Amino acid sequence: EPEVTQTPSHQVTQMGQEVILRCVPISNHLYFYWYRQILGQKVEFLVSFYNNEISEKSEIFDDQFSVERPDGSNFTLKIRSTKLEDSAMYFCASSLRTGHTQYFGPGTRLTVL
Amino acid sequence: AQKITQTQPGMFVQEKEAVTLDCTYDTSDPSYGLFWYKQPSSGEMIFLIYQGSYDQQNATEGRYSLNFQKARKSANLVISASQLGDSAMYFCAMREGRGGSNYKLTFGKGTLLTVNP
């Protein structure tokens, strides 16, 4: 069964460093999302992406964040200068069509020291 | 106001018994969808079941069913015949709107279910 994959599973970085989190959505899906979950808290929407552009973003998704679909399979989230409060689990999700079920990847646990 | 409310931070159930996890939602949009996801201790988010606002019947997927009461704005998850592997965090989520938006999901705070042998 097709699934969303994410790499790395765990990333440790120093405050101020740039990180790139990678996702491979389900191959025929057209809509892509990033969410984050701070430890012990609920899952929060960051950004949605369709047709090579951002469709919607939350107030969390400030100028330090960017997304890109560099090729036909990968979808990346870049954090330009990490802060301690960026430590969280980051989930990528994809859906076939808008409004359809979003399937989540296993997550990348980001730890900022 | 919270869009998704899960009032049970934790629930316990005996193996093989049924359990209901509560979820209430708040929206003024006539078109919306409700989802339940399971998050085991390993951290991944697993889709369980979906209910659309216009669906006439309650959704079912194997041992999972959704008790959808539109007038009360509730979408409770019922797990029948609980298994030890059902122990996990369960999240209720909602997407709102139609007409071109990407329908972000809004999540509740979750309910931690523990199945006792």
Tab-separated table of C-alpha atoms in Angstrom:
chain	number	residue	atom	x	y	z
A	1	GLU	CA	0.000	0.000	0.000
A	2	PRO	CA	1.420	3.416	-0.933
A	3	GLU	CA	2.582	5.544	1.951
A	4	VAL	CA	4.125	8.893	2.730
A	5	THR	CA	7.772	8.688	3.713
A	6	GLN	CA	9.872	11.205	5.599
A	7	THR	CA	13.582	11.615	6.190
A	8	PRO	CA	15.344	11.854	8.511
A	9	SER	CA	13.379	10.255	11.316
A	10	HIS	CA	15.297	12.339	13.848
A	11	GLN	CA	17.307	15.500	13.321
A	12	VAL	CA	19.369	17.233	15.975
A	13	THR	CA	20.640	20.721	15.214
A	14	GLN	CA	22.123	23.738	16.889
A	15	MET	CA	20.074	26.881	17.333
A	16	GLY	CA	20.522	29.180	14.365
A	17	GLN	CA	21.291	26.406	11.913
A	18	GLU	CA	19.258	25.650	8.813
A	19	VAL	CA	17.449	22.339	8.503
A	20	ILE	CA	15.664	20.701	5.603
A	21	LEU	CA	13.048	18.080	6.291
A	22	ARG	CA	12.211	15.819	3.396
A	23	CYS	CA	9.024	14.066	2.406
A	24	VAL	CA	7.976	11.825	-0.429
A	25	PRO	CA	4.180	12.038	-0.735
A	26	ILE	CA	2.041	9.270	-2.183
A	27	SER	CA	2.840	9.258	-5.882
A	28	ASN	CA	-0.516	10.234	-7.398
A	29	HIS	CA	-1.421	12.752	-4.723
A	30	LEU	CA	-1.601	16.394	-5.671
A	31	TYR	CA	-2.009	18.221	-2.367
A	32	PHE	CA	0.700	18.408	0.244
A	33	TYR	CA	0.846	19.620	3.804
A	34	TRP	CA	3.179	20.143	6.713
A	35	TYR	CA	2.038	19.941	10.313
A	36	ARG	CA	3.948	20.048	13.549
A	37	GLN	CA	3.361	18.622	16.993
A	38	ILE	CA	5.227	20.007	19.954
A	39	LEU	CA	5.780	17.257	22.508
A	40	GLY	CA	2.575	16.469	24.381
A	41	GLN	CA	0.491	18.953	22.427
A	42	LYS	CA	-1.939	18.796	19.565
A	43	VAL	CA	-1.050	18.673	15.915
A	44	GLU	CA	-0.896	22.122	14.288
A	45	PHE	CA	-1.196	23.037	10.628
A	46	LEU	CA	1.753	24.823	9.075
A	47	VAL	CA	1.255	25.028	5.332
A	48	SER	CA	-0.533	23.511	2.369
A	49	PHE	CA	0.850	23.291	-1.148
A	50	TYR	CA	-0.682	22.653	-4.536
A	51	ASN	CA	0.425	23.178	-8.104
A	52	ASN	CA	3.859	24.360	-6.989
A	53	GLU	CA	2.670	27.102	-4.756
A	54	ILE	CA	1.532	27.660	-1.194
A	55	SER	CA	-2.240	27.534	-0.868
A	56	GLU	CA	-2.540	28.410	2.765
A	57	LYS	CA	-0.232	28.956	5.704
A	58	SER	CA	-0.688	29.440	9.409
A	59	GLU	CA	0.698	32.192	11.575
A	60	ILE	CA	3.391	29.758	12.698
A	61	PHE	CA	4.733	29.616	9.152
A	62	ASP	CA	6.736	32.823	9.220
A	63	ASP	CA	9.632	33.989	7.043
A	64	GLN	CA	11.938	31.408	8.623
A	65	PHE	CA	9.978	28.630	6.948
A	66	SER	CA	9.785	27.708	3.302
A	67	VAL	CA	8.539	24.770	1.272
A	68	GLU	CA	9.551	23.446	-2.059
A	69	ARG	CA	8.792	20.648	-4.442
A	70	PRO	CA	12.182	20.400	-6.130
A	71	ASP	CA	11.237	17.488	-8.366
A	72	GLY	CA	8.295	15.249	-9.115
A	73	SER	CA	8.528	13.250	-5.930
A	74	ASN	CA	10.015	15.234	-3.053
A	75	PHE	CA	8.412	17.884	-0.884
A	76	THR	CA	10.643	19.736	1.543
A	77	LEU	CA	10.275	22.006	4.531
A	78	LYS	CA	13.184	24.332	5.266
A	79	ILE	CA	13.685	26.169	8.506
A	80	ARG	CA	16.228	28.886	7.836
A	81	SER	CA	17.481	29.666	11.340
A	82	THR	CA	16.174	27.245	13.924
A	83	LYS	CA	15.034	28.340	17.357
A	84	LEU	CA	14.650	26.284	20.495
A	85	GLU	CA	10.868	26.467	20.138
A	86	ASP	CA	11.057	24.802	16.725
A	87	SER	CA	11.730	21.516	18.506
A	88	ALA	CA	8.779	19.326	17.555
A	89	MET	CA	7.640	16.401	15.465
A	90	TYR	CA	7.057	17.528	11.890
A	91	PHE	CA	4.565	15.598	9.819
A	92	CYS	CA	4.170	15.663	6.090
A	93	ALA	CA	0.802	14.674	4.652
A	94	SER	CA	-0.679	14.302	1.213
A	95	SER	CA	-4.117	13.892	-0.291
A	96	LEU	CA	-5.358	12.877	-3.690
A	97	ARG	CA	-7.772	15.728	-4.071
A	98	THR	CA	-8.673	18.737	-2.060
A	99	GLY	CA	-10.865	17.780	0.889
A	100	HIS	CA	-9.923	14.130	0.693
A	101	THR	CA	-8.320	12.184	3.468
A	102	GLN	CA	-4.825	13.340	4.300
A	103	TYR	CA	-2.333	10.543	4.800
A	104	PHE	CA	0.511	11.305	7.135
A	105	GLY	CA	4.125	10.277	7.052
A	106	PRO	CA	5.873	8.844	10.111
A	107	GLY	CA	7.238	12.255	11.097
A	108	THR	CA	10.632	13.823	11.664
A	109	ARG	CA	11.525	14.599	15.239
A	110	LEU	CA	13.492	17.850	15.242
A	111	THR	CA	15.518	18.700	18.308
A	112	VAL	CA	17.086	22.157	18.479
A	113	LEU	CA	19.830	22.541	21.072
B	1	ALA	CA	-13.391	29.011	20.886
B	2	GLN	CA	-11.925	25.597	20.281
B	3	LYS	CA	-12.965	24.121	16.951
B	4	ILE	CA	-12.406	20.557	18.116
B	5	THR	CA	-12.910	19.546	21.727
B	6	GLN	CA	-11.878	16.218	23.149
B	7	THR	CA	-12.867	16.260	26.797
B	8	GLN	CA	-11.255	12.978	27.834
B	9	PRO	CA	-7.505	13.345	28.323
B	10	GLY	CA	-7.294	9.642	29.161
B	11	MET	CA	-9.503	6.588	28.940
B	12	PHE	CA	-9.111	3.029	30.157
B	13	VAL	CA	-10.861	-0.015	28.734
B	14	GLN	CA	-10.637	-3.742	29.292
B	15	GLU	CA	-9.508	-5.879	26.417
B	16	LYS	CA	-12.422	-7.088	24.249
B	17	GLU	CA	-14.758	-4.379	25.497
B	18	ALA	CA	-16.053	-1.433	23.473
B	19	VAL	CA	-14.993	2.131	24.160
B	20	THR	CA	-16.274	5.516	23.005
B	21	LEU	CA	-13.966	8.479	22.564
B	22	ASP	CA	-15.729	11.822	22.535
B	23	CYS	CA	-15.308	14.635	20.056
B	24	THR	CA	-17.355	17.782	19.649
B	25	TYR	CA	-16.761	20.372	16.984
B	26	ASP	CA	-17.639	23.939	16.223
B	27	THR	CA	-18.183	25.258	12.731
B	28	SER	CA	-20.652	27.434	10.888
B	29	ASP	CA	-19.685	25.952	7.547
B	30	PRO	CA	-22.346	23.594	6.154
B	31	SER	CA	-19.676	21.530	4.408
B	32	TYR	CA	-17.089	19.891	6.594
B	33	GLY	CA	-15.446	16.580	7.260
B	34	LEU	CA	-14.466	14.856	10.457
B	35	PHE	CA	-11.522	12.505	10.812
B	36	TRP	CA	-10.056	10.299	13.469
B	37	TYR	CA	-6.372	9.498	13.620
B	38	LYS	CA	-4.476	7.108	15.867
B	39	GLN	CA	-1.006	7.941	17.146
B	40	PRO	CA	0.792	5.015	18.793
B	41	SER	CA	3.783	5.592	21.027
B	42	SER	CA	6.025	5.263	17.969
B	43	GLY	CA	4.647	8.618	16.826
B	44	GLU	CA	3.147	8.082	13.396
B	45	MET	CA	-0.353	9.339	12.562
B	46	ILE	CA	-2.636	6.635	11.240
B	47	PHE	CA	-5.918	7.524	9.537
B	48	LEU	CA	-8.843	5.560	10.943
B	49	ILE	CA	-12.173	6.875	9.721
B	50	TYR	CA	-13.888	9.776	7.974
B	51	GLN	CA	-17.376	11.283	8.173
B	52	GLY	CA	-18.644	13.942	5.795
B	53	SER	CA	-21.186	16.488	6.936
B	54	TYR	CA	-23.634	15.410	4.257
B	55	ASP	CA	-23.244	11.701	4.834
B	56	GLN	CA	-26.552	10.174	5.827
B	57	GLN	CA	-25.127	7.149	7.569
B	58	ASN	CA	-22.519	6.808	10.266
B	59	ALA	CA	-19.136	5.772	8.933
B	60	THR	CA	-17.735	2.355	9.799
B	61	GLU	CA	-14.315	0.817	9.156
B	62	GLY	CA	-13.863	-2.607	10.632
B	63	ARG	CA	-13.881	-2.272	14.429
B	64	TYR	CA	-14.144	1.508	14.184
B	65	SER	CA	-17.402	3.366	13.842
B	66	LEU	CA	-18.232	7.007	14.091
B	67	ASN	CA	-21.306	8.066	16.043
B	68	PHE	CA	-22.175	11.242	14.149
B	69	GLN	CA	-24.802	13.465	15.766
B	70	LYS	CA	-24.966	16.543	13.590
B	71	ALA	CA	-27.426	18.534	15.679
B	72	ARG	CA	-25.247	18.070	18.735
B	73	LYS	CA	-22.061	18.645	16.708
B	74	SER	CA	-20.499	15.494	17.998
B	75	ALA	CA	-18.484	12.824	16.202
B	76	ASN	CA	-17.573	10.167	18.715
B	77	LEU	CA	-15.309	7.281	17.806
B	78	VAL	CA	-16.453	3.847	18.897
B	79	ILE	CA	-13.908	1.041	19.019
B	80	SER	CA	-15.469	-2.381	19.421
B	81	ALA	CA	-13.700	-5.406	20.881
B	82	SER	CA	-10.664	-3.454	22.078
B	83	GLN	CA	-7.250	-4.993	21.582
B	84	LEU	CA	-3.983	-4.314	23.378
B	85	GLY	CA	-2.667	-2.773	20.167
B	86	ASP	CA	-5.377	-0.113	20.351
B	87	SER	CA	-3.506	1.585	23.180
B	88	ALA	CA	-2.534	4.921	21.664
B	89	MET	CA	-3.396	8.594	21.453
B	90	TYR	CA	-6.484	9.302	19.372
B	91	PHE	CA	-7.055	12.612	17.644
B	92	CYS	CA	-10.259	14.002	16.207
B	93	ALA	CA	-9.781	16.474	13.357
B	94	MET	CA	-11.964	18.609	11.132
B	95	ARG	CA	-11.644	20.207	7.747
B	96	GLU	CA	-13.972	23.012	6.757
B	97	GLY	CA	-15.018	24.697	3.599
B	98	ARG	CA	-15.243	24.008	-0.059
B	99	GLY	CA	-14.494	25.772	-3.281
B	100	GLY	CA	-10.786	25.608	-3.864
B	101	SER	CA	-9.131	25.808	-0.496
B	102	ASN	CA	-6.840	23.044	0.589
B	103	TYR	CA	-8.816	22.126	3.655
B	104	LYS	CA	-6.277	22.170	6.417
B	105	LEU	CA	-7.078	19.904	9.303
B	106	THR	CA	-7.745	21.311	12.745
B	107	PHE	CA	-6.986	18.828	15.496
B	108	GLY	CA	-8.226	18.320	19.005
B	109	LYS	CA	-5.893	17.753	21.930
B	110	GLY	CA	-6.341	14.016	21.825
B	111	THR	CA	-7.398	11.199	24.125
B	112	LEU	CA	-4.899	8.682	25.425
B	113	LEU	CA	-6.519	5.251	25.367
B	114	THR	CA	-5.090	2.455	27.453
B	115	VAL	CA	-6.354	-1.081	26.905
B	116	ASN	CA	-5.891	-3.311	29.928
B	117	PRO	CA	-5.465	-7.079	29.588
